[in-house]
mmCIF file of C-alpha atoms and ligand atoms in Angstrom:
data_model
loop_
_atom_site.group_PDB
_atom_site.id
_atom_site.type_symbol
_atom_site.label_atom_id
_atom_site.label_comp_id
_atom_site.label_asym_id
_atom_site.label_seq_id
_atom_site.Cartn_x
_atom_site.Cartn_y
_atom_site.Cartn_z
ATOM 1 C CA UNK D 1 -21.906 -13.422 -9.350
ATOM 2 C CA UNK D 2 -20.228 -10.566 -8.765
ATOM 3 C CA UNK D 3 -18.796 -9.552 -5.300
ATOM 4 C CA UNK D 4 -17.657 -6.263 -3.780
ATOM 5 C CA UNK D 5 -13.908 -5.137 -4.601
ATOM 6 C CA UNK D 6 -11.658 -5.787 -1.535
ATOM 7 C CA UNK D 7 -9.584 -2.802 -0.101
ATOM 8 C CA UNK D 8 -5.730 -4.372 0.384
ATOM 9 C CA UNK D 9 -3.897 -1.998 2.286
ATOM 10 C CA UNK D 10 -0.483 -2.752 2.845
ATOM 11 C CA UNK D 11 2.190 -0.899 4.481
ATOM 12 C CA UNK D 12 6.166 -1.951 5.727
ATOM 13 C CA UNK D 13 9.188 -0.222 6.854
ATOM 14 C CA UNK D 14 10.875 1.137 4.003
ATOM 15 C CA UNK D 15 13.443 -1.740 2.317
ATOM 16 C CA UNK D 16 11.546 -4.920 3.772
ATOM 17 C CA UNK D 17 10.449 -6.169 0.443
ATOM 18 C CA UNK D 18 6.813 -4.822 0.192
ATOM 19 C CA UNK D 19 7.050 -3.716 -3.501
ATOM 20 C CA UNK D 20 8.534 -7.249 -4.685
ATOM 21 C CA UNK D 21 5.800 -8.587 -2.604
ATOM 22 C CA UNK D 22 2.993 -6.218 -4.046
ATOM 23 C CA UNK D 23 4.140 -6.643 -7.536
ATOM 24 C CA UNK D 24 3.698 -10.659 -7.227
ATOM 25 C CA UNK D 25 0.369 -10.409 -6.066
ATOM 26 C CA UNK D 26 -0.754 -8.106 -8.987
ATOM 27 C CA UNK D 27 1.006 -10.388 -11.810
ATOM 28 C CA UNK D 28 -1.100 -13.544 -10.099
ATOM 29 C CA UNK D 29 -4.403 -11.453 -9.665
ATOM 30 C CA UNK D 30 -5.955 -9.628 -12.230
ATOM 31 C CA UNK D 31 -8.826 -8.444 -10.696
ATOM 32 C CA UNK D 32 -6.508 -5.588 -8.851
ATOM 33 C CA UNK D 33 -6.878 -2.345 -9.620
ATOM 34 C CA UNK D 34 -3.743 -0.450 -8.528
ATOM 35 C CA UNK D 35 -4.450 2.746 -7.077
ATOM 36 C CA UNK D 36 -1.927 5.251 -8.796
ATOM 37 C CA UNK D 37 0.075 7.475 -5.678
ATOM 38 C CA UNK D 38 0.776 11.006 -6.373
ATOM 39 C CA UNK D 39 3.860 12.269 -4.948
ATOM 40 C CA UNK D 40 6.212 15.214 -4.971
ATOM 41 C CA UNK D 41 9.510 12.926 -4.751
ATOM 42 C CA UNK D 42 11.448 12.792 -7.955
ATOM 43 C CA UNK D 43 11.214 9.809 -10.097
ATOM 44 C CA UNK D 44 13.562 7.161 -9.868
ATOM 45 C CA UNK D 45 15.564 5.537 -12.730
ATOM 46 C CA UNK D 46 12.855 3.010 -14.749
ATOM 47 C CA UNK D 47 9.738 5.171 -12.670
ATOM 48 C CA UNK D 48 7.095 5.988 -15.019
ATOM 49 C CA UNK D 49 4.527 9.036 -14.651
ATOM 50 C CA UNK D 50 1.131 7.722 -14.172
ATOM 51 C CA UNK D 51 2.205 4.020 -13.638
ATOM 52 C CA UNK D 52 4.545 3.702 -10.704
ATOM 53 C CA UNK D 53 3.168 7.446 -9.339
ATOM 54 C CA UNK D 54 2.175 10.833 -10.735
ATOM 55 C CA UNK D 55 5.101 12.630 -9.966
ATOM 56 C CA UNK D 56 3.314 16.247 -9.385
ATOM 57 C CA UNK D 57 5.193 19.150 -7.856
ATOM 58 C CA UNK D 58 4.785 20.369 -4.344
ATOM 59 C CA UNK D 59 2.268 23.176 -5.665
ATOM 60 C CA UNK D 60 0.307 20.912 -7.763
ATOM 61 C CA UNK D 61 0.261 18.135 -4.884
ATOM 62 C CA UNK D 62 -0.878 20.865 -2.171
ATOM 63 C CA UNK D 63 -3.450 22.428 -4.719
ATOM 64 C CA UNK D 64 -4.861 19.183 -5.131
ATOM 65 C CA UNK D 65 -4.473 18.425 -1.388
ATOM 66 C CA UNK D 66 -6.739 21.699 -0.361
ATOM 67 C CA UNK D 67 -9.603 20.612 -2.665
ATOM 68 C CA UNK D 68 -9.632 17.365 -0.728
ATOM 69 C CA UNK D 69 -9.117 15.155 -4.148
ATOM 70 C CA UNK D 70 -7.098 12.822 -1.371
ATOM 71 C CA UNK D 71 -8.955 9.895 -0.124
ATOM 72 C CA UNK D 72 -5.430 10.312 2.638
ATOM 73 C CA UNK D 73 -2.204 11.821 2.247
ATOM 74 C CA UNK D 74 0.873 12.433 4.254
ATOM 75 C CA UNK D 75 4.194 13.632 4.726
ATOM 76 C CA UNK D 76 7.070 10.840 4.499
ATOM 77 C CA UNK D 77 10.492 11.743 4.867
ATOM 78 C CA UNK D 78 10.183 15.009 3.406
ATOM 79 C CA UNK D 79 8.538 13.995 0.381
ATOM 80 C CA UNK D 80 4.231 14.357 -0.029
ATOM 81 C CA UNK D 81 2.489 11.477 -1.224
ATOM 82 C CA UNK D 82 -1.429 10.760 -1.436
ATOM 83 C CA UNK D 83 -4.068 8.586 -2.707
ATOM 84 C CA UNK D 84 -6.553 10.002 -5.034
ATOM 85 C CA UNK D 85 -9.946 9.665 -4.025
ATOM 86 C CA UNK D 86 -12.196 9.060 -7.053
ATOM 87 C CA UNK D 87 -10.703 6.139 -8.892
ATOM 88 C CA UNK D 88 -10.692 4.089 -5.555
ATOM 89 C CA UNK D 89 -14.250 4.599 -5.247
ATOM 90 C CA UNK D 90 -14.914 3.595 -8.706
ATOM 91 C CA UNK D 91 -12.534 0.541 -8.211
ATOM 92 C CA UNK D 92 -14.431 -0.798 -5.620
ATOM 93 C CA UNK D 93 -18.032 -0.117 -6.746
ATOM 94 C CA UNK D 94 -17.207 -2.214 -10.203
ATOM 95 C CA UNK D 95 -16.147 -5.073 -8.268
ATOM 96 C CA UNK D 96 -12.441 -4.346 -8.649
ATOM 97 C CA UNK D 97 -9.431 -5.054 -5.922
ATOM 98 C CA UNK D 98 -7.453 -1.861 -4.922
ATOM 99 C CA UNK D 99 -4.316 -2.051 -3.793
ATOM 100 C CA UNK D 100 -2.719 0.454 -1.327
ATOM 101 C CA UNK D 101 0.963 0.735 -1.121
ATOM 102 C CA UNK D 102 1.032 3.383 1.756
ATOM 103 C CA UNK D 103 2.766 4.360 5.051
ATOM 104 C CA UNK D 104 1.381 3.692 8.234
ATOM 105 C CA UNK D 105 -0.034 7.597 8.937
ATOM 106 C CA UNK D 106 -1.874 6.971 5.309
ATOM 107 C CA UNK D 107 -3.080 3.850 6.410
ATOM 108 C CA UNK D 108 -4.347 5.017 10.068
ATOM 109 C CA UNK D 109 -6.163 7.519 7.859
ATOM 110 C CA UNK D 110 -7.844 4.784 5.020
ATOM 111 C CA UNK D 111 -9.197 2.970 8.419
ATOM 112 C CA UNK D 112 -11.312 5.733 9.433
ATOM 113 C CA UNK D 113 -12.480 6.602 5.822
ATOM 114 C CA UNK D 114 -12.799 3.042 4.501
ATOM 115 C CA UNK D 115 -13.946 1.007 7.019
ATOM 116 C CA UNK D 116 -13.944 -2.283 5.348
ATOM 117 C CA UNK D 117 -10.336 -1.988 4.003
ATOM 118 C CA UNK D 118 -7.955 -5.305 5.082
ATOM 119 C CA UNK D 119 -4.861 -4.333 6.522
ATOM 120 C CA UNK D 120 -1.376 -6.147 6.226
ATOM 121 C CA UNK D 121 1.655 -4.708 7.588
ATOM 122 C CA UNK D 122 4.884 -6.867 6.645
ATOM 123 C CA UNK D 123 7.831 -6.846 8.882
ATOM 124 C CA UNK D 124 11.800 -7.343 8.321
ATOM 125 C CA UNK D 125 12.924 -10.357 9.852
ATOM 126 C CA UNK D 126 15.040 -8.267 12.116
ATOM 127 C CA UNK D 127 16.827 -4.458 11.623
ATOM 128 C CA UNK D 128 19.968 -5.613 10.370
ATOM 129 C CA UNK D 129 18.526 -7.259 7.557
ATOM 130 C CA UNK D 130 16.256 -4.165 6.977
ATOM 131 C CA UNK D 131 19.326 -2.185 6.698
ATOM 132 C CA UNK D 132 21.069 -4.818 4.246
ATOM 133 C CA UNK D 133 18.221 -4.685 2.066
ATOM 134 C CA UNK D 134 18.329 -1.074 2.311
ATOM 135 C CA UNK D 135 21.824 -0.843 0.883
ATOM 136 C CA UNK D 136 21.384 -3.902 -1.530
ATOM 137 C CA UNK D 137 18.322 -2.155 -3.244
ATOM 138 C CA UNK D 138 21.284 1.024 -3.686
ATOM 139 C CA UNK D 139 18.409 3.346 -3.906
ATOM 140 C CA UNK D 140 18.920 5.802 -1.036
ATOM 141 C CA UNK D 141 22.349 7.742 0.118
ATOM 142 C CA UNK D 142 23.812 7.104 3.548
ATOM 143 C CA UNK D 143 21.923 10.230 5.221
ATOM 144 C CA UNK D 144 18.383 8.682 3.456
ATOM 145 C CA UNK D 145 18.857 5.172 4.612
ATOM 146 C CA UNK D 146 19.563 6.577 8.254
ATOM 147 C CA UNK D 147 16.057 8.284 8.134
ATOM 148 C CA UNK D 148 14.334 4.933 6.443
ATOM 149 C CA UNK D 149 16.172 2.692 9.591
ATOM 150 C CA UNK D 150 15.100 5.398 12.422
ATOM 151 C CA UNK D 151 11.522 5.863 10.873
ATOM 152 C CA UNK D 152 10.981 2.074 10.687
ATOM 153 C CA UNK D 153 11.414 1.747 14.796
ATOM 154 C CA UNK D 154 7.908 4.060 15.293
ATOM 155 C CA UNK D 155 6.370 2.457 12.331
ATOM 156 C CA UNK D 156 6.747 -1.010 13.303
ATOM 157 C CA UNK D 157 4.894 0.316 16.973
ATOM 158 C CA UNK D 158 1.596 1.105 14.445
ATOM 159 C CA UNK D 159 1.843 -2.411 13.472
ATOM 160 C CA UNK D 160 -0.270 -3.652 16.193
ATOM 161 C CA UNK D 161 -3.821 -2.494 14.924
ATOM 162 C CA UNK D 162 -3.317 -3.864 11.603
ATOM 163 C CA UNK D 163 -5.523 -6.867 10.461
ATOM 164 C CA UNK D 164 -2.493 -9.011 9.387
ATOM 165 C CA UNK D 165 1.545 -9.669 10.374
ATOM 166 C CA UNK D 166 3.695 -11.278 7.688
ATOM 167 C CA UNK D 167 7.584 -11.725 8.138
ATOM 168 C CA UNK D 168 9.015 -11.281 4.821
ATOM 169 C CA UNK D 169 12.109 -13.595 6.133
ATOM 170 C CA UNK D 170 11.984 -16.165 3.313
ATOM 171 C CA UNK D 171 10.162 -14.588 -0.263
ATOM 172 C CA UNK D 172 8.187 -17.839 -1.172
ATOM 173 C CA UNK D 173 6.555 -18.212 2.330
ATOM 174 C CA UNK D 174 5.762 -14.271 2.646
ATOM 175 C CA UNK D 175 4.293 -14.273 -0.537
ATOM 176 C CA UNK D 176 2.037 -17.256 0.667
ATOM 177 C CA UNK D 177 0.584 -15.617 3.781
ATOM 178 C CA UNK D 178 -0.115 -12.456 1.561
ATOM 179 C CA UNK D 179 -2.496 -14.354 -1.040
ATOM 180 C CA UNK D 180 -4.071 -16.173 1.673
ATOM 181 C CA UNK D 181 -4.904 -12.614 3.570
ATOM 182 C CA UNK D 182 -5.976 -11.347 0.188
ATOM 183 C CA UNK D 183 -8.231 -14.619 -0.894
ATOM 184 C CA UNK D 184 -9.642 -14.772 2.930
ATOM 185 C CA UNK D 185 -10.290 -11.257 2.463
ATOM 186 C CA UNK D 186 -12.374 -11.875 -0.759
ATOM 187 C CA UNK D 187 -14.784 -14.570 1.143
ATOM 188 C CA UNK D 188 -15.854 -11.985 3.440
ATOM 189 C CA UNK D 189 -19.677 -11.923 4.031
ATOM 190 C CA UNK D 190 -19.664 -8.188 3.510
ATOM 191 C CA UNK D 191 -18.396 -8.129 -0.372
ATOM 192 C CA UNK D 192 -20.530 -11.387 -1.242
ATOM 193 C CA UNK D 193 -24.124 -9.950 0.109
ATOM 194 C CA UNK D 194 -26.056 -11.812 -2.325
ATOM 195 C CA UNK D 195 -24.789 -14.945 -2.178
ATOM 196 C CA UNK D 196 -26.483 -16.956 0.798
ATOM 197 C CA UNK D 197 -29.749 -15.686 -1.467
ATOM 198 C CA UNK D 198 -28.440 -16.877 -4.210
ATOM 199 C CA UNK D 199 -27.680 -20.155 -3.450
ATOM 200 C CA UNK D 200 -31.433 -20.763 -1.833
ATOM 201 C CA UNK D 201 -32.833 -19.475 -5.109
ATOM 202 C CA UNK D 202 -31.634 -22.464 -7.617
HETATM 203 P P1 ADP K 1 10.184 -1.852 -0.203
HETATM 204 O O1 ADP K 1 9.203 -1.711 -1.313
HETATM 205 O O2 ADP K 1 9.562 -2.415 1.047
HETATM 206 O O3 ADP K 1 10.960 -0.608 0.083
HETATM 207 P P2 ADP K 1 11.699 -3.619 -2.022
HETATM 208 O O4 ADP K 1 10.650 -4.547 -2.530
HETATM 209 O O5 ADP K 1 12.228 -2.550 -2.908
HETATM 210 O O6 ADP K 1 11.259 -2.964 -0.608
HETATM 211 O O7 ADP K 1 12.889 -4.552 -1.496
HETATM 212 C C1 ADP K 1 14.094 -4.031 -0.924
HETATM 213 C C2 ADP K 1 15.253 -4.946 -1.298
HETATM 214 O O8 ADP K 1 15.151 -6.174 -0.562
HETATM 215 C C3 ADP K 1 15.252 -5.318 -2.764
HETATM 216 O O9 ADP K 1 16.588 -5.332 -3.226
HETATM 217 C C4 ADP K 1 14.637 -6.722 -2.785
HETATM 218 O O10 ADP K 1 15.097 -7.489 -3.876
HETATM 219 C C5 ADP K 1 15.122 -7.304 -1.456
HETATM 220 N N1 ADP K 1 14.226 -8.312 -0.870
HETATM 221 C C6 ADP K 1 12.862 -8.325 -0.877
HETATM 222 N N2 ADP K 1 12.387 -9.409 -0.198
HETATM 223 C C7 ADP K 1 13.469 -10.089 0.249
HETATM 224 C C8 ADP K 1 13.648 -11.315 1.015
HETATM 225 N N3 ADP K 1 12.611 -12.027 1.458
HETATM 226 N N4 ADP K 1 14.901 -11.701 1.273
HETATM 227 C C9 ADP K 1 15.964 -10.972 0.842
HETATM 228 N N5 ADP K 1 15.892 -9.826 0.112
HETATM 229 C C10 ADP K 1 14.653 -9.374 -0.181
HETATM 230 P P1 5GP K 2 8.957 5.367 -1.985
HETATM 231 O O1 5GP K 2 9.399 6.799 -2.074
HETATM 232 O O2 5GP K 2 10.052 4.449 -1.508
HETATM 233 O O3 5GP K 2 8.275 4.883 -3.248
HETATM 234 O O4 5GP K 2 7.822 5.314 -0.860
HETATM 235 C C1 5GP K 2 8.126 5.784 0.422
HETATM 236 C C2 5GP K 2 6.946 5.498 1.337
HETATM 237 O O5 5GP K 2 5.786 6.256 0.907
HETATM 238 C C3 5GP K 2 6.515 4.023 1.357
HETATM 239 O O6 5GP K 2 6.360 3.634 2.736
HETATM 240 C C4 5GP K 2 5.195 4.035 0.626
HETATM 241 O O7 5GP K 2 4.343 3.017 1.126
HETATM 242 C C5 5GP K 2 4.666 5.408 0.995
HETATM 243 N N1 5GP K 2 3.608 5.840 0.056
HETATM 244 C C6 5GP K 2 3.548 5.652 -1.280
HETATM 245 N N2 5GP K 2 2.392 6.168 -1.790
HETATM 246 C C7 5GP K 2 1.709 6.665 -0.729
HETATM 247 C C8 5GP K 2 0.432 7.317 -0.598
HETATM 248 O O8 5GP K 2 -0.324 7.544 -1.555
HETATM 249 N N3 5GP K 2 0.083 7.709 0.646
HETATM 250 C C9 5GP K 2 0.857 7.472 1.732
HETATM 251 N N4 5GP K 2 0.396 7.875 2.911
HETATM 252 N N5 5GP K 2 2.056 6.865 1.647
HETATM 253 C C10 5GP K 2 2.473 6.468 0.438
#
């Protein structure tokens, strides 16, 4: 029987581990869906257009913005990014998981347009190892990774009204406590409506 697709919005400091985290989850769960970002940042080495984001300039991105094709968008260190609207609604009517990889004002705005969405927020084990990981990814230039360790003070303070806290401190255990939120989230009443009915009928 076929349930409703669950809304997995999850959002962390920049550098706390949240894409090696998200990337597990989709290899064990095929039922996900990954909902595509656009963004006006410039691809990173191995990035590919229309997998890891659509990489659309700031015209495009603000076009698209004004004809609200955004289910929520924002402004993160200088850079655009948004959600597109339509495939996540199509996701979730056909049963499908969607996955949100987004920053906390993104998120703040998914809660008010998708009510039922499940919301995880993962935290560093501390802000020195946020700024380790930082520098061991080698991504981001001194000036960037300043921004990233200021930016993930006020974002961690948004942390309260999410649905779910996970340390990423150890991998194995944070990946753990990220299925279970998932699978919990996928027993919900609300995306198995038929079941109770179901079960009385045989
Ligand atoms: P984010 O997507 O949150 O910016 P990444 O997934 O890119 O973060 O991880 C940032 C860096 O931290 C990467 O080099 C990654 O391998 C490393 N990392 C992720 N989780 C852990 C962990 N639990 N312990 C130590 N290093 C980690
Ligand atoms: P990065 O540039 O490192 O890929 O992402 C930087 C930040 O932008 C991360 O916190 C990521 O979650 C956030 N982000 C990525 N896509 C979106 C999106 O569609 N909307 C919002 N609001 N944030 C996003």
């Amino acid at each position: 029987m076929q349930r409703e697709g669950v809304a997995l919005v999850v959002s962390a400091p920049s550098g706390t581990g949240k894409t090696t985290l998200v990337k597990r989850l989709l290899a064990e769960f095929s039922n996900f869906g990954y909902s595509v970002s656009c963004t006006t940042r410039k691809p990173r080495v191995g990035e590919v257009n229309g997998r890891d984001y659509w990489f659309l300039s700031r015209e495009e991105f603000e076009r698209r913005r004004d004809q609200n094709y955004f289910a929520e968008w924002a402004d993160v260190y200088g850079n655009l990014y948004g959600t597109p609207l339509e495939p996540v609604r199509q996701m979730l009517h056909e049963g499908r998981d969607a996955l949100f990889d987004i920053d906390v004002q993104g998120a703040a705005q998914l809660k008010l347009s998708l009510g039922e969405a499940t919301f995880v927020f993962i935290l560093p084990p501390g802000l020195d190892a946020l700024e380790r990981r930082l520098r061991g990814r080698g991504l981001d230039d001194e000036q960037a990774i300043q921004k990233r360790l200021d930016g993930a003070r006020w974002e961690m303070i948004e942390a309260r009204w999410y649905n779910a806290l996970i340390v990423n401190d150890t991998l194995d255990k944070a990946y753990d406590e990220l299925r279970a939120v998932y699978l919990a989230a996928t027993l919900a009443p609300v995306r198995n409506r038929q079941l109770v009915q179901e079960m009385l009928s045989r």
